[in-house]
Amino acid sequence: MSDNKKLKQDELFRVVEYSADAAERIGYSNYSYWRSVWQNFLKNKPAVIMGAVFIFLVIFSFIALAIGKYQYSELLSDQNQSFLGPTAEYWFGTDNLGRDYWCQVWYAAQVSIKLSLVVAIGEAIIGVAIGCLWGYVRWLDRPLTELYNVINNIPTIIYMMLVALMVGQGFGIMATAMIATGWLIMARNVRNLVLMYRDREYNLASRCLGTPVWRVLVKNIFPYLISVVILRLALSIPGTIALESTLSYLGLGMGVETPSLGLLLRNARNFFLDYPHLLIFPAVIVSMITISFYLMGNAVSDAADPRNHV
């Protein structure tokens, strides 16, 4: 009886030999942070659609100028061609000077998008660098806090007005002036997060082992900042376009020699009741860019948050 029971157990169980290759395959994780971010982002359908819309706007702005019949600054020979509505000849109509509004709108869209991207990237680089030092190096906290308070309490309109009157107007001047104050919000958000993670146990252990400060910031802390940095980066783009539109409306923008969406909106303010096409086309593009980056920024920020990954 016992022999039969032992034989049955031998049939049910067998000893498996250890294999290092098999153990490595079982323990291997195919996880990729950025692939997980991309997969989570794709789940947000409105953000994906608006992202595609923004890419289409950027690409089409170059195509539109190529297929346009006139140059953005070209005055039509016939002086009676001003304030025309959209026609087969002038797809967006003409402005008060008789210029083709199609080329003006799409050239201005290129300028505004370039300005917003330059400002957003500049703010991100400076803001992240200063914010990390601000939050990690203790003796820098007081002077940087005072610097933040001084700059942050100066109204943006007054600051930009002084720059326009004392330095001048232009693409480079406006981009530099916006970056000079725009890094504050990014730096403050980064600083607050660095303060949260600076004294975690694994960072204390890294410092005790002699890990350099830059490595602690880059390897241990920065991954937790990615979602906030991406969100601020995305929100900075529509914010820049909105600020540029406001400044151009007040006559403090990049100047009449540099067309932008804000400048077109400013020029349309005296005519849009009688000629609404002068306001509608640039306003629609500004709105689409703003909504696109608002939705994309929130979606990418949520997707990049390590707490949303499994």
PDB file of C-alpha atoms in Angstrom:
ATOM      1  CA  MET A   1       0.000   0.000   0.000  1.00  0.00           C
ATOM      2  CA  SER A   2       2.782   2.439   0.939  1.00  0.00           C
ATOM      3  CA  ASP A   3       4.683   1.581  -2.263  1.00  0.00           C
ATOM      4  CA  ASN A   4       1.646   2.435  -4.372  1.00  0.00           C
ATOM      5  CA  LYS A   5       1.184   5.757  -2.531  1.00  0.00           C
ATOM      6  CA  LYS A   6       4.836   6.639  -3.005  1.00  0.00           C
ATOM      7  CA  LEU A   7       4.609   5.842  -6.704  1.00  0.00           C
ATOM      8  CA  LYS A   8       1.554   8.090  -7.063  1.00  0.00           C
ATOM      9  CA  GLN A   9       3.377  10.964  -5.384  1.00  0.00           C
ATOM     10  CA  ASP A  10       6.333  10.495  -7.725  1.00  0.00           C
ATOM     11  CA  GLU A  11       3.988  10.802 -10.669  1.00  0.00           C
ATOM     12  CA  LEU A  12       2.466  14.038  -9.346  1.00  0.00           C
ATOM     13  CA  PHE A  13       5.659  15.847  -8.342  1.00  0.00           C
ATOM     14  CA  ARG A  14       9.103  16.121  -9.795  1.00  0.00           C
ATOM     15  CA  VAL A  15      12.202  18.087  -8.874  1.00  0.00           C
ATOM     16  CA  VAL A  16      12.914  20.959 -11.237  1.00  0.00           C
ATOM     17  CA  GLU A  17      16.545  21.727 -11.884  1.00  0.00           C
ATOM     18  CA  TYR A  18      17.728  25.300 -11.383  1.00  0.00           C
ATOM     19  CA  SER A  19      18.483  27.233 -14.546  1.00  0.00           C
ATOM     20  CA  ALA A  20      20.081  30.671 -14.303  1.00  0.00           C
ATOM     21  CA  ASP A  21      18.861  31.675 -17.784  1.00  0.00           C
ATOM     22  CA  ALA A  22      15.276  30.684 -17.003  1.00  0.00           C
ATOM     23  CA  ALA A  23      15.360  32.552 -13.679  1.00  0.00           C
ATOM     24  CA  GLU A  24      16.636  35.679 -15.415  1.00  0.00           C
ATOM     25  CA  ARG A  25      13.862  35.516 -18.009  1.00  0.00           C
ATOM     26  CA  ILE A  26      11.210  35.150 -15.310  1.00  0.00           C
ATOM     27  CA  GLY A  27      12.582  38.028 -13.228  1.00  0.00           C
ATOM     28  CA  TYR A  28      13.074  40.372 -16.177  1.00  0.00           C
ATOM     29  CA  SER A  29      10.676  43.309 -16.401  1.00  0.00           C
ATOM     30  CA  ASN A  30       9.941  44.822 -19.771  1.00  0.00           C
ATOM     31  CA  TYR A  31       8.750  48.051 -18.139  1.00  0.00           C
ATOM     32  CA  SER A  32       9.668  51.328 -19.806  1.00  0.00           C
ATOM     33  CA  TYR A  33       8.770  54.624 -18.138  1.00  0.00           C
ATOM     34  CA  TRP A  34       8.345  56.623 -21.330  1.00  0.00           C
ATOM     35  CA  ARG A  35       6.442  53.840 -23.050  1.00  0.00           C
ATOM     36  CA  SER A  36       4.093  53.765 -20.090  1.00  0.00           C
ATOM     37  CA  VAL A  37       3.739  57.568 -20.294  1.00  0.00           C
ATOM     38  CA  TRP A  38       2.863  57.321 -23.973  1.00  0.00           C
ATOM     39  CA  GLN A  39       0.326  54.547 -23.386  1.00  0.00           C
ATOM     40  CA  ASN A  40      -1.369  56.496 -20.586  1.00  0.00           C
ATOM     41  CA  PHE A  41      -1.471  59.629 -22.733  1.00  0.00           C
ATOM     42  CA  LEU A  42      -3.122  57.769 -25.614  1.00  0.00           C
ATOM     43  CA  LYS A  43      -5.974  56.818 -23.279  1.00  0.00           C
ATOM     44  CA  ASN A  44      -6.994  60.484 -23.098  1.00  0.00           C
ATOM     45  CA  LYS A  45      -8.779  60.818 -26.425  1.00  0.00           C
ATOM     46  CA  PRO A  46      -9.588  64.582 -26.264  1.00  0.00           C
ATOM     47  CA  ALA A  47      -5.938  65.396 -25.589  1.00  0.00           C
ATOM     48  CA  VAL A  48      -4.798  63.148 -28.441  1.00  0.00           C
ATOM     49  CA  ILE A  49      -7.247  64.809 -30.828  1.00  0.00           C
ATOM     50  CA  MET A  50      -6.183  68.328 -29.818  1.00  0.00           C
ATOM     51  CA  GLY A  51      -2.534  67.321 -30.088  1.00  0.00           C
ATOM     52  CA  ALA A  52      -3.184  66.198 -33.649  1.00  0.00           C
ATOM     53  CA  VAL A  53      -4.972  69.495 -34.302  1.00  0.00           C
ATOM     54  CA  PHE A  54      -1.970  71.489 -33.069  1.00  0.00           C
ATOM     55  CA  ILE A  55       0.468  69.474 -35.197  1.00  0.00           C
ATOM     56  CA  PHE A  56      -1.819  70.022 -38.166  1.00  0.00           C
ATOM     57  CA  LEU A  57      -1.831  73.789 -37.502  1.00  0.00           C
ATOM     58  CA  VAL A  58       1.964  73.930 -37.380  1.00  0.00           C
ATOM     59  CA  ILE A  59       2.404  71.926 -40.572  1.00  0.00           C
ATOM     60  CA  PHE A  60      -0.400  73.674 -42.402  1.00  0.00           C
ATOM     61  CA  SER A  61       1.002  77.126 -41.544  1.00  0.00           C
ATOM     62  CA  PHE A  62       3.964  76.322 -43.825  1.00  0.00           C
ATOM     63  CA  ILE A  63       1.766  74.740 -46.480  1.00  0.00           C
ATOM     64  CA  ALA A  64      -0.623  77.709 -46.407  1.00  0.00           C
ATOM     65  CA  LEU A  65       2.157  80.178 -47.146  1.00  0.00           C
ATOM     66  CA  ALA A  66       3.433  77.984 -49.958  1.00  0.00           C
ATOM     67  CA  ILE A  67       0.039  77.748 -51.655  1.00  0.00           C
ATOM     68  CA  GLY A  68      -0.890  81.372 -50.964  1.00  0.00           C
ATOM     69  CA  LYS A  69      -1.129  83.661 -53.963  1.00  0.00           C
ATOM     70  CA  TYR A  70       0.480  86.700 -52.303  1.00  0.00           C
ATOM     71  CA  GLN A  71       3.132  87.654 -49.742  1.00  0.00           C
ATOM     72  CA  TYR A  72       1.999  88.586 -46.242  1.00  0.00           C
ATOM     73  CA  SER A  73       3.277  92.173 -46.631  1.00  0.00           C
ATOM     74  CA  GLU A  74       2.367  92.639 -50.274  1.00  0.00           C
ATOM     75  CA  LEU A  75       0.001  95.538 -51.006  1.00  0.00           C
ATOM     76  CA  LEU A  76      -2.460  94.861 -53.777  1.00  0.00           C
ATOM     77  CA  SER A  77      -2.259  97.241 -56.713  1.00  0.00           C
ATOM     78  CA  ASP A  78      -5.981  97.900 -56.694  1.00  0.00           C
ATOM     79  CA  GLN A  79      -6.766 100.205 -53.769  1.00  0.00           C
ATOM     80  CA  ASN A  80     -10.409  99.126 -53.853  1.00  0.00           C
ATOM     81  CA  GLN A  81      -9.428  95.680 -52.620  1.00  0.00           C
ATOM     82  CA  SER A  82      -9.379  96.590 -48.920  1.00  0.00           C
ATOM     83  CA  PHE A  83     -11.859  95.066 -46.451  1.00  0.00           C
ATOM     84  CA  LEU A  84     -12.923  92.314 -48.832  1.00  0.00           C
ATOM     85  CA  GLY A  85     -14.566  89.275 -47.306  1.00  0.00           C
ATOM     86  CA  PRO A  86     -13.440  85.711 -48.057  1.00  0.00           C
ATOM     87  CA  THR A  87     -13.626  84.997 -51.784  1.00  0.00           C
ATOM     88  CA  ALA A  88     -12.198  82.501 -54.252  1.00  0.00           C
ATOM     89  CA  GLU A  89      -9.305  84.904 -54.853  1.00  0.00           C
ATOM     90  CA  TYR A  90      -8.704  85.941 -51.237  1.00  0.00           C
ATOM     91  CA  TRP A  91      -9.525  82.960 -49.048  1.00  0.00           C
ATOM     92  CA  PHE A  92      -9.522  84.927 -45.781  1.00  0.00           C
ATOM     93  CA  GLY A  93     -10.386  88.243 -47.410  1.00  0.00           C
ATOM     94  CA  THR A  94      -8.203  91.366 -47.210  1.00  0.00           C
ATOM     95  CA  ASP A  95      -7.341  93.810 -44.433  1.00  0.00           C
ATOM     96  CA  ASN A  96      -7.692  97.587 -44.225  1.00  0.00           C
ATOM     97  CA  LEU A  97      -4.589  98.081 -46.399  1.00  0.00           C
ATOM     98  CA  GLY A  98      -5.700  95.611 -49.033  1.00  0.00           C
ATOM     99  CA  ARG A  99      -3.256  92.862 -48.077  1.00  0.00           C
ATOM    100  CA  ASP A 100      -4.127  89.202 -48.459  1.00  0.00           C
ATOM    101  CA  TYR A 101      -5.343  88.128 -45.020  1.00  0.00           C
ATOM    102  CA  TRP A 102      -4.698  84.407 -45.643  1.00  0.00           C
ATOM    103  CA  CYS A 103      -0.927  84.865 -45.780  1.00  0.00           C
ATOM    104  CA  GLN A 104      -0.954  87.333 -42.909  1.00  0.00           C
ATOM    105  CA  VAL A 105      -2.847  85.008 -40.565  1.00  0.00           C
ATOM    106  CA  TRP A 106      -0.690  81.946 -41.234  1.00  0.00           C
ATOM    107  CA  TYR A 107       2.590  83.869 -41.119  1.00  0.00           C
ATOM    108  CA  ALA A 108       1.485  85.439 -37.825  1.00  0.00           C
ATOM    109  CA  ALA A 109       0.605  81.964 -36.513  1.00  0.00           C
ATOM    110  CA  GLN A 110       4.158  80.792 -37.273  1.00  0.00           C
ATOM    111  CA  VAL A 111       5.655  83.777 -35.442  1.00  0.00           C
ATOM    112  CA  SER A 112       3.444  83.309 -32.376  1.00  0.00           C
ATOM    113  CA  ILE A 113       4.099  79.562 -32.176  1.00  0.00           C
ATOM    114  CA  LYS A 114       7.869  80.087 -32.509  1.00  0.00           C
ATOM    115  CA  LEU A 115       7.799  82.734 -29.775  1.00  0.00           C
ATOM    116  CA  SER A 116       5.787  80.533 -27.418  1.00  0.00           C
ATOM    117  CA  LEU A 117       8.072  77.510 -27.936  1.00  0.00           C
ATOM    118  CA  VAL A 118      11.249  79.550 -27.395  1.00  0.00           C
ATOM    119  CA  VAL A 119       9.838  81.144 -24.233  1.00  0.00           C
ATOM    120  CA  ALA A 120       8.504  77.831 -22.862  1.00  0.00           C
ATOM    121  CA  ILE A 121      11.831  76.018 -23.365  1.00  0.00           C
ATOM    122  CA  GLY A 122      13.814  78.927 -21.919  1.00  0.00           C
ATOM    123  CA  GLU A 123      11.562  79.142 -18.874  1.00  0.00           C
ATOM    124  CA  ALA A 124      11.796  75.381 -18.340  1.00  0.00           C
ATOM    125  CA  ILE A 125      15.607  75.255 -18.496  1.00  0.00           C
ATOM    126  CA  ILE A 126      16.177  78.251 -16.228  1.00  0.00           C
ATOM    127  CA  GLY A 127      13.281  77.430 -13.900  1.00  0.00           C
ATOM    128  CA  VAL A 128      14.290  73.799 -13.347  1.00  0.00           C
ATOM    129  CA  ALA A 129      17.958  74.679 -12.776  1.00  0.00           C
ATOM    130  CA  ILE A 130      17.235  77.481 -10.312  1.00  0.00           C
ATOM    131  CA  GLY A 131      14.392  75.571  -8.658  1.00  0.00           C
ATOM    132  CA  CYS A 132      16.593  72.536  -7.960  1.00  0.00           C
ATOM    133  CA  LEU A 133      19.312  74.689  -6.409  1.00  0.00           C
ATOM    134  CA  TRP A 134      16.718  76.758  -4.573  1.00  0.00           C
ATOM    135  CA  GLY A 135      15.192  73.716  -2.928  1.00  0.00           C
ATOM    136  CA  TYR A 136      18.315  71.598  -2.385  1.00  0.00           C
ATOM    137  CA  VAL A 137      21.023  74.061  -1.296  1.00  0.00           C
ATOM    138  CA  ARG A 138      19.846  75.404   2.040  1.00  0.00           C
ATOM    139  CA  TRP A 139      21.821  78.656   2.137  1.00  0.00           C
ATOM    140  CA  LEU A 140      20.377  79.704  -1.248  1.00  0.00           C
ATOM    141  CA  ASP A 141      16.807  79.540   0.004  1.00  0.00           C
ATOM    142  CA  ARG A 142      16.688  83.017   1.592  1.00  0.00           C
ATOM    143  CA  PRO A 143      18.309  85.077  -1.207  1.00  0.00           C
ATOM    144  CA  LEU A 144      16.355  83.290  -3.965  1.00  0.00           C
ATOM    145  CA  THR A 145      13.112  83.708  -2.023  1.00  0.00           C
ATOM    146  CA  GLU A 146      13.744  87.449  -1.735  1.00  0.00           C
ATOM    147  CA  LEU A 147      14.618  87.626  -5.448  1.00  0.00           C
ATOM    148  CA  TYR A 148      11.393  85.802  -6.267  1.00  0.00           C
ATOM    149  CA  ASN A 149       9.339  88.169  -4.119  1.00  0.00           C
ATOM    150  CA  VAL A 150      10.886  91.265  -5.709  1.00  0.00           C
ATOM    151  CA  ILE A 151      10.412  90.145  -9.323  1.00  0.00           C
ATOM    152  CA  ASN A 152       7.002  88.589  -8.732  1.00  0.00           C
ATOM    153  CA  ASN A 153       5.597  91.806  -7.232  1.00  0.00           C
ATOM    154  CA  ILE A 154       6.395  93.859 -10.334  1.00  0.00           C
ATOM    155  CA  PRO A 155       3.295  93.920 -12.608  1.00  0.00           C
ATOM    156  CA  THR A 156       4.055  92.212 -15.898  1.00  0.00           C
ATOM    157  CA  ILE A 157       2.492  95.002 -17.955  1.00  0.00           C
ATOM    158  CA  ILE A 158       4.701  97.643 -16.329  1.00  0.00           C
ATOM    159  CA  TYR A 159       7.800  95.496 -16.745  1.00  0.00           C
ATOM    160  CA  MET A 160       7.091  94.796 -20.428  1.00  0.00           C
ATOM    161  CA  MET A 161       6.251  98.456 -21.000  1.00  0.00           C
ATOM    162  CA  LEU A 162       9.641  99.515 -19.618  1.00  0.00           C
ATOM    163  CA  VAL A 163      11.390  96.938 -21.798  1.00  0.00           C
ATOM    164  CA  ALA A 164       9.526  98.090 -24.923  1.00  0.00           C
ATOM    165  CA  LEU A 165      10.246 101.782 -24.254  1.00  0.00           C
ATOM    166  CA  MET A 166      13.840 101.518 -23.029  1.00  0.00           C
ATOM    167  CA  VAL A 167      15.211  98.547 -25.006  1.00  0.00           C
ATOM    168  CA  GLY A 168      12.959  98.294 -28.029  1.00  0.00           C
ATOM    169  CA  GLN A 169      10.548  95.918 -29.679  1.00  0.00           C
ATOM    170  CA  GLY A 170      11.286  92.749 -31.576  1.00  0.00           C
ATOM    171  CA  PHE A 171      11.126  88.961 -31.486  1.00  0.00           C
ATOM    172  CA  GLY A 172      14.361  88.451 -29.561  1.00  0.00           C
ATOM    173  CA  ILE A 173      13.703  91.262 -27.096  1.00  0.00           C
ATOM    174  CA  MET A 174      10.209  90.043 -26.256  1.00  0.00           C
ATOM    175  CA  ALA A 175      11.338  86.415 -25.897  1.00  0.00           C
ATOM    176  CA  THR A 176      14.191  87.409 -23.573  1.00  0.00           C
ATOM    177  CA  ALA A 177      11.953  89.693 -21.513  1.00  0.00           C
ATOM    178  CA  MET A 178       9.315  86.984 -21.077  1.00  0.00           C
ATOM    179  CA  ILE A 179      11.896  84.377 -20.074  1.00  0.00           C
ATOM    180  CA  ALA A 180      13.478  86.804 -17.581  1.00  0.00           C
ATOM    181  CA  THR A 181      10.309  86.745 -15.473  1.00  0.00           C
ATOM    182  CA  GLY A 182       8.520  83.614 -16.690  1.00  0.00           C
ATOM    183  CA  TRP A 183      10.914  81.207 -14.953  1.00  0.00           C
ATOM    184  CA  LEU A 184       9.550  82.217 -11.545  1.00  0.00           C
ATOM    185  CA  ILE A 185       6.518  79.917 -11.564  1.00  0.00           C
ATOM    186  CA  MET A 186       8.520  76.933 -12.800  1.00  0.00           C
ATOM    187  CA  ALA A 187      11.269  77.531 -10.237  1.00  0.00           C
ATOM    188  CA  ARG A 188       8.803  77.877  -7.367  1.00  0.00           C
ATOM    189  CA  ASN A 189       6.992  74.639  -8.228  1.00  0.00           C
ATOM    190  CA  VAL A 190      10.268  72.747  -8.647  1.00  0.00           C
ATOM    191  CA  ARG A 191      11.638  74.191  -5.397  1.00  0.00           C
ATOM    192  CA  ASN A 192       8.586  73.036  -3.412  1.00  0.00           C
ATOM    193  CA  LEU A 193       8.885  69.486  -4.767  1.00  0.00           C
ATOM    194  CA  VAL A 194      12.633  69.337  -4.155  1.00  0.00           C
ATOM    195  CA  LEU A 195      12.016  70.332  -0.538  1.00  0.00           C
ATOM    196  CA  MET A 196       9.595  67.411  -0.237  1.00  0.00           C
ATOM    197  CA  TYR A 197      12.005  64.790  -1.618  1.00  0.00           C
ATOM    198  CA  ARG A 198      15.358  66.192  -0.514  1.00  0.00           C
ATOM    199  CA  ASP A 199      15.451  64.516   2.896  1.00  0.00           C
ATOM    200  CA  ARG A 200      13.860  61.196   2.014  1.00  0.00           C
ATOM    201  CA  GLU A 201      15.697  58.167   3.372  1.00  0.00           C
ATOM    202  CA  TYR A 202      17.173  57.086   0.043  1.00  0.00           C
ATOM    203  CA  ASN A 203      18.545  60.586  -0.569  1.00  0.00           C
ATOM    204  CA  LEU A 204      20.079  60.713   2.910  1.00  0.00           C
ATOM    205  CA  ALA A 205      21.667  57.337   2.234  1.00  0.00           C
ATOM    206  CA  SER A 206      23.001  58.564  -1.109  1.00  0.00           C
ATOM    207  CA  ARG A 207      24.592  61.608   0.510  1.00  0.00           C
ATOM    208  CA  CYS A 208      26.143  59.446   3.226  1.00  0.00           C
ATOM    209  CA  LEU A 209      27.671  57.265   0.512  1.00  0.00           C
ATOM    210  CA  GLY A 210      29.228  60.344  -1.061  1.00  0.00           C
ATOM    211  CA  THR A 211      26.930  60.675  -4.081  1.00  0.00           C
ATOM    212  CA  PRO A 212      27.455  64.060  -5.796  1.00  0.00           C
ATOM    213  CA  VAL A 213      24.680  66.624  -5.474  1.00  0.00           C
ATOM    214  CA  TRP A 214      24.058  66.738  -9.229  1.00  0.00           C
ATOM    215  CA  ARG A 215      23.564  62.977  -9.340  1.00  0.00           C
ATOM    216  CA  VAL A 216      21.113  63.032  -6.428  1.00  0.00           C
ATOM    217  CA  LEU A 217      19.125  65.755  -8.183  1.00  0.00           C
ATOM    218  CA  VAL A 218      19.158  64.087 -11.595  1.00  0.00           C
ATOM    219  CA  LYS A 219      18.679  60.443 -10.593  1.00  0.00           C
ATOM    220  CA  ASN A 220      16.718  60.559  -7.332  1.00  0.00           C
ATOM    221  CA  ILE A 221      14.645  63.743  -7.428  1.00  0.00           C
ATOM    222  CA  PHE A 222      14.137  64.832 -11.037  1.00  0.00           C
ATOM    223  CA  PRO A 223      11.913  61.840 -12.005  1.00  0.00           C
ATOM    224  CA  TYR A 224       9.348  63.117  -9.501  1.00  0.00           C
ATOM    225  CA  LEU A 225       9.457  66.571 -11.111  1.00  0.00           C
ATOM    226  CA  ILE A 226       8.744  65.473 -14.687  1.00  0.00           C
ATOM    227  CA  SER A 227       4.958  65.707 -14.469  1.00  0.00           C
ATOM    228  CA  VAL A 228       5.071  69.236 -13.004  1.00  0.00           C
ATOM    229  CA  VAL A 229       7.708  70.386 -15.504  1.00  0.00           C
ATOM    230  CA  ILE A 230       5.691  69.055 -18.443  1.00  0.00           C
ATOM    231  CA  LEU A 231       2.508  70.670 -17.147  1.00  0.00           C
ATOM    232  CA  ARG A 232       4.163  74.073 -16.707  1.00  0.00           C
ATOM    233  CA  LEU A 233       5.868  73.721 -20.076  1.00  0.00           C
ATOM    234  CA  ALA A 234       2.567  73.017 -21.803  1.00  0.00           C
ATOM    235  CA  LEU A 235       0.673  75.783 -19.997  1.00  0.00           C
ATOM    236  CA  SER A 236       3.438  78.289 -20.718  1.00  0.00           C
ATOM    237  CA  ILE A 237       2.788  78.092 -24.467  1.00  0.00           C
ATOM    238  CA  PRO A 238      -0.828  79.358 -24.443  1.00  0.00           C
ATOM    239  CA  GLY A 239       0.115  81.759 -21.655  1.00  0.00           C
ATOM    240  CA  THR A 240       2.837  83.269 -23.834  1.00  0.00           C
ATOM    241  CA  ILE A 241       0.495  83.628 -26.791  1.00  0.00           C
ATOM    242  CA  ALA A 242      -2.129  85.255 -24.568  1.00  0.00           C
ATOM    243  CA  LEU A 243       0.435  87.677 -23.090  1.00  0.00           C
ATOM    244  CA  GLU A 244       1.824  88.532 -26.517  1.00  0.00           C
ATOM    245  CA  SER A 245      -1.706  89.177 -27.773  1.00  0.00           C
ATOM    246  CA  THR A 246      -2.397  91.478 -24.831  1.00  0.00           C
ATOM    247  CA  LEU A 247       0.869  93.368 -25.272  1.00  0.00           C
ATOM    248  CA  SER A 248       0.344  93.731 -29.009  1.00  0.00           C
ATOM    249  CA  TYR A 249      -3.184  94.981 -28.357  1.00  0.00           C
ATOM    250  CA  LEU A 250      -1.661  97.678 -26.103  1.00  0.00           C
ATOM    251  CA  GLY A 251       1.030  98.506 -28.651  1.00  0.00           C
ATOM    252  CA  LEU A 252       3.834  96.901 -26.599  1.00  0.00           C
ATOM    253  CA  GLY A 253       4.365  93.787 -28.705  1.00  0.00           C
ATOM    254  CA  MET A 254       7.014  92.856 -31.241  1.00  0.00           C
ATOM    255  CA  GLY A 255       6.339  95.839 -33.486  1.00  0.00           C
ATOM    256  CA  VAL A 256       4.394  96.319 -36.695  1.00  0.00           C
ATOM    257  CA  GLU A 257       7.264  94.892 -38.759  1.00  0.00           C
ATOM    258  CA  THR A 258       6.817  91.483 -37.096  1.00  0.00           C
ATOM    259  CA  PRO A 259       3.274  90.177 -37.708  1.00  0.00           C
ATOM    260  CA  SER A 260       1.824  88.054 -34.945  1.00  0.00           C
ATOM    261  CA  LEU A 261      -1.619  86.863 -33.941  1.00  0.00           C
ATOM    262  CA  GLY A 262      -1.726  89.507 -31.236  1.00  0.00           C
ATOM    263  CA  LEU A 263      -0.926  92.236 -33.735  1.00  0.00           C
ATOM    264  CA  LEU A 264      -3.687  91.053 -36.070  1.00  0.00           C
ATOM    265  CA  LEU A 265      -6.161  91.079 -33.182  1.00  0.00           C
ATOM    266  CA  ARG A 266      -5.032  94.586 -32.294  1.00  0.00           C
ATOM    267  CA  ASN A 267      -5.474  95.814 -35.860  1.00  0.00           C
ATOM    268  CA  ALA A 268      -8.955  94.267 -36.036  1.00  0.00           C
ATOM    269  CA  ARG A 269     -10.288  96.036 -32.948  1.00  0.00           C
ATOM    270  CA  ASN A 270     -11.456  99.105 -34.908  1.00  0.00           C
ATOM    271  CA  PHE A 271     -13.023  97.178 -37.779  1.00  0.00           C
ATOM    272  CA  PHE A 272     -14.362  93.855 -36.497  1.00  0.00           C
ATOM    273  CA  LEU A 273     -17.965  95.059 -36.113  1.00  0.00           C
ATOM    274  CA  ASP A 274     -18.164  95.842 -39.823  1.00  0.00           C
ATOM    275  CA  TYR A 275     -15.618  93.310 -41.027  1.00  0.00           C
ATOM    276  CA  PRO A 276     -15.745  90.363 -38.579  1.00  0.00           C
ATOM    277  CA  HIS A 277     -13.395  88.192 -40.662  1.00  0.00           C
ATOM    278  CA  LEU A 278     -10.480  90.346 -39.473  1.00  0.00           C
ATOM    279  CA  LEU A 279     -11.094  89.117 -35.920  1.00  0.00           C
ATOM    280  CA  ILE A 280     -12.527  85.648 -36.425  1.00  0.00           C
ATOM    281  CA  PHE A 281      -9.620  83.934 -38.196  1.00  0.00           C
ATOM    282  CA  PRO A 282      -6.762  84.910 -35.820  1.00  0.00           C
ATOM    283  CA  ALA A 283      -9.029  84.497 -32.776  1.00  0.00           C
ATOM    284  CA  VAL A 284      -9.947  80.944 -33.816  1.00  0.00           C
ATOM    285  CA  ILE A 285      -6.282  79.968 -34.235  1.00  0.00           C
ATOM    286  CA  VAL A 286      -5.336  81.480 -30.854  1.00  0.00           C
ATOM    287  CA  SER A 287      -8.229  79.624 -29.199  1.00  0.00           C
ATOM    288  CA  MET A 288      -7.300  76.297 -30.814  1.00  0.00           C
ATOM    289  CA  ILE A 289      -3.671  76.579 -29.713  1.00  0.00           C
ATOM    290  CA  THR A 290      -4.672  77.535 -26.159  1.00  0.00           C
ATOM    291  CA  ILE A 291      -7.210  74.735 -25.773  1.00  0.00           C
ATOM    292  CA  SER A 292      -4.847  72.182 -27.342  1.00  0.00           C
ATOM    293  CA  PHE A 293      -2.023  72.839 -24.924  1.00  0.00           C
ATOM    294  CA  TYR A 294      -4.308  73.060 -21.925  1.00  0.00           C
ATOM    295  CA  LEU A 295      -5.705  69.590 -22.608  1.00  0.00           C
ATOM    296  CA  MET A 296      -2.362  68.116 -23.662  1.00  0.00           C
ATOM    297  CA  GLY A 297      -0.557  69.610 -20.674  1.00  0.00           C
ATOM    298  CA  ASN A 298      -2.935  68.078 -18.160  1.00  0.00           C
ATOM    299  CA  ALA A 299      -2.985  64.735 -19.966  1.00  0.00           C
ATOM    300  CA  VAL A 300       0.807  64.458 -20.263  1.00  0.00           C
ATOM    301  CA  SER A 301       1.256  65.601 -16.662  1.00  0.00           C
ATOM    302  CA  ASP A 302      -1.051  62.848 -15.406  1.00  0.00           C
ATOM    303  CA  ALA A 303       0.582  60.290 -17.690  1.00  0.00           C
ATOM    304  CA  ALA A 304       4.090  61.272 -16.524  1.00  0.00           C
ATOM    305  CA  ASP A 305       3.261  61.053 -12.820  1.00  0.00           C
ATOM    306  CA  PRO A 306       5.094  57.972 -11.494  1.00  0.00           C
ATOM    307  CA  ARG A 307       2.231  57.344  -9.070  1.00  0.00           C
ATOM    308  CA  ASN A 308      -0.030  56.550 -12.024  1.00  0.00           C
ATOM    309  CA  HIS A 309       2.283  53.792 -13.259  1.00  0.00           C
ATOM    310  CA  VAL A 310       2.067  50.186 -12.204  1.00  0.00           C
TER     311      VAL A 310
END
